[in-house]
PDB file of C-alpha atoms in Angstrom:
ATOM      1  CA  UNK A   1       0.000   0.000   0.000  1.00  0.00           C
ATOM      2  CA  UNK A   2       0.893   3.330  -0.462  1.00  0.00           C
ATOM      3  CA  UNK A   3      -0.052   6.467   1.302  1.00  0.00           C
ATOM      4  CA  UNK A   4       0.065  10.218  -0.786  1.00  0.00           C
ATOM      5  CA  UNK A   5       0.148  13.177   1.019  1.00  0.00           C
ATOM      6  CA  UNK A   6      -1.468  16.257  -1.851  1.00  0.00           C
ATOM      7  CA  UNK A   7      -0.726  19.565  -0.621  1.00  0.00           C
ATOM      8  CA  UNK A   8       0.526  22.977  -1.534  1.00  0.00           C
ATOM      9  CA  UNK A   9       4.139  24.015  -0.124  1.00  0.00           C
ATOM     10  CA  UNK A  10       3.392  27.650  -0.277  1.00  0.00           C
ATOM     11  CA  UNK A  11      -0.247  28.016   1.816  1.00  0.00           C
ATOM     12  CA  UNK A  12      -1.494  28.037   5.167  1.00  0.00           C
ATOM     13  CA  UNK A  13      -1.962  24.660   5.901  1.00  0.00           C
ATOM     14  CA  UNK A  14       1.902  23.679   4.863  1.00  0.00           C
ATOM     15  CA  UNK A  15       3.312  23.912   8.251  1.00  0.00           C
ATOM     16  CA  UNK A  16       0.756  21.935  10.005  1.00  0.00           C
ATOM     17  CA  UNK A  17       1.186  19.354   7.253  1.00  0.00           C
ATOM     18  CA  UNK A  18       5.015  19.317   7.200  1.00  0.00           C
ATOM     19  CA  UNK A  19       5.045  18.996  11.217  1.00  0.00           C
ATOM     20  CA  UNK A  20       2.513  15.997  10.441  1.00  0.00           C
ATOM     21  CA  UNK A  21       4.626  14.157   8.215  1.00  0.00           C
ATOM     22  CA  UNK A  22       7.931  14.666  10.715  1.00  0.00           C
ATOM     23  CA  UNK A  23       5.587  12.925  13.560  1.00  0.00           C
ATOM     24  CA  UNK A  24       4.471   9.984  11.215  1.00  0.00           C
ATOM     25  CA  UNK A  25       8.082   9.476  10.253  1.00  0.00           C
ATOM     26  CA  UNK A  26       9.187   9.459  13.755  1.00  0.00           C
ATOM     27  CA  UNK A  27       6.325   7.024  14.967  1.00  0.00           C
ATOM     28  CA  UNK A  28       6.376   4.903  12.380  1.00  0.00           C
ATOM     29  CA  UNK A  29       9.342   4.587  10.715  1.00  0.00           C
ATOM     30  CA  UNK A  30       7.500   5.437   7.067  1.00  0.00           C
ATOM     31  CA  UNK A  31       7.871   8.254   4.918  1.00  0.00           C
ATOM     32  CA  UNK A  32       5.062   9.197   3.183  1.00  0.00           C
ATOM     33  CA  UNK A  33       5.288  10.413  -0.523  1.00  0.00           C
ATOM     34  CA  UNK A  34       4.513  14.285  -1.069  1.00  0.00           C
ATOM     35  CA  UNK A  35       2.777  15.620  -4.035  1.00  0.00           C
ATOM     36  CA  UNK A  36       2.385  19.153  -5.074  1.00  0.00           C
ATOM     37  CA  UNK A  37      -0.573  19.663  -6.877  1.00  0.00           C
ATOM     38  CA  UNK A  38       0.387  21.631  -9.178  1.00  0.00           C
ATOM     39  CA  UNK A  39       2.584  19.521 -10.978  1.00  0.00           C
ATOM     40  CA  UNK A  40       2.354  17.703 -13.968  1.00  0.00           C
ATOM     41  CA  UNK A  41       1.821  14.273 -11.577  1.00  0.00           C
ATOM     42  CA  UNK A  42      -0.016  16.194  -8.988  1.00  0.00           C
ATOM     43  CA  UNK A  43      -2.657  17.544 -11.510  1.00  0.00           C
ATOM     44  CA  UNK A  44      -2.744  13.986 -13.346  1.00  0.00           C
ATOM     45  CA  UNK A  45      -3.223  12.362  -9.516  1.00  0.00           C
ATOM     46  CA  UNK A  46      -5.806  14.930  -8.660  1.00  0.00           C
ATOM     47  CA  UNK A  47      -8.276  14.238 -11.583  1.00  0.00           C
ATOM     48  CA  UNK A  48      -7.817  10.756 -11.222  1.00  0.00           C
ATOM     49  CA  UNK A  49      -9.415  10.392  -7.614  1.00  0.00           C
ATOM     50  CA  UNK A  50     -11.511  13.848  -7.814  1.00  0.00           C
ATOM     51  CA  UNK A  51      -9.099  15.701  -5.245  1.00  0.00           C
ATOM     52  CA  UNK A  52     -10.106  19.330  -5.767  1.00  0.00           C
ATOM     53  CA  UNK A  53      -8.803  20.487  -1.503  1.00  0.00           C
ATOM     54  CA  UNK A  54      -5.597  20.061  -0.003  1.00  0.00           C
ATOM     55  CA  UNK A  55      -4.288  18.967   2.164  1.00  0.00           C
ATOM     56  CA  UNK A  56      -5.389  15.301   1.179  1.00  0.00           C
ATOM     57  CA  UNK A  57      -4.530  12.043   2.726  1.00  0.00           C
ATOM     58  CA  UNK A  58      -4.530   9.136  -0.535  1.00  0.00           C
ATOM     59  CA  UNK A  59      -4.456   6.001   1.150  1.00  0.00           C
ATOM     60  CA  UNK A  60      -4.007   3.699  -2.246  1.00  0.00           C
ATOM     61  CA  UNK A  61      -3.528  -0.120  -2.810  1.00  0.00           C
ATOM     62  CA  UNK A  62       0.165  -1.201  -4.807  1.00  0.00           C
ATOM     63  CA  UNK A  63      -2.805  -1.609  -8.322  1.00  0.00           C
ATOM     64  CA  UNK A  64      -3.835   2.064  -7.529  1.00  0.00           C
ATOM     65  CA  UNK A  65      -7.412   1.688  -5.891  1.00  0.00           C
ATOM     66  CA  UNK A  66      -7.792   4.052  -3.405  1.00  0.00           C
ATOM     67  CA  UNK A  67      -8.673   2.497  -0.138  1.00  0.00           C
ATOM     68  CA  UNK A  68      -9.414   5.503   1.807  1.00  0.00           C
ATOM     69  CA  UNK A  69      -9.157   9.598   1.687  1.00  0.00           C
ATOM     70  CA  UNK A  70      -9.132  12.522   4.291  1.00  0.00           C
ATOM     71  CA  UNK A  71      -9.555  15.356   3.023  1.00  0.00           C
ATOM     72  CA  UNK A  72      -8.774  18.949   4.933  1.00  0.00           C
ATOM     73  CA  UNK A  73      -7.475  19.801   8.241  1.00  0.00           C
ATOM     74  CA  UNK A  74      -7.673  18.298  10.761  1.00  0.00           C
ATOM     75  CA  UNK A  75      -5.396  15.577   9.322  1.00  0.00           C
ATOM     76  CA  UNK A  76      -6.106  11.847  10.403  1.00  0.00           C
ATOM     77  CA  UNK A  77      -4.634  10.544  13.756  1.00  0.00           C
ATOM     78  CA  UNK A  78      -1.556   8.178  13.279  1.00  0.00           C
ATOM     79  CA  UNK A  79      -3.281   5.061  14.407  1.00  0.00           C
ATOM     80  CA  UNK A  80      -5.777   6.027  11.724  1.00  0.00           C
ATOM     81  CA  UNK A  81      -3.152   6.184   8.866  1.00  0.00           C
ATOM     82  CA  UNK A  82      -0.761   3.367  10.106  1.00  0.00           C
ATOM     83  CA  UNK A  83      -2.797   0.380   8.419  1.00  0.00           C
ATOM     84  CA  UNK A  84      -1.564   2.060   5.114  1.00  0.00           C
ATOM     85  CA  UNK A  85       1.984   2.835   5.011  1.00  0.00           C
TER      86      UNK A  85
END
């Protein structure tokens, strides 16, 4: 499985998210993958699975079907997210 973290480097939200992703790493041991967007991937990713707010948790299985999404702040607990990565 793999879990995608969507979310734009340059807003609001970015700190809360980047703080997020430190404590995950640190309690788990996993680092998830980052996507901006805005990129050529990120835009591709976004239509695919309807994302249209960030930040956005893409919880998806190793053939791509998403098993699960949170979407906006507050961002999922750890324990909620560990299943995935």
């Amino acid at each position: 499985m793999k879990t995608k973290v969507i979310y734009k480097s340059e807003s609001e939200e970015a700190r809360v998210v980047e703080d997020y992703l430190r404590d995950v790493t640190r309690q788990t041991g996993h680092i998830l993958e980052t996507i901006d967007p805005d990129s050529k991937d990120g835009i591709a990713l976004c239509n695919a699975y309807g994302i249209v707010q960030y930040p956005t948790l893409l919880a998806l299985s190793d053939d791509g079907q998403m098993q699960n999404m949170w979407v906006g702040l507050p961002l999922p607990t750890i324990s909620e997210i560990s299943y995935y990565v």
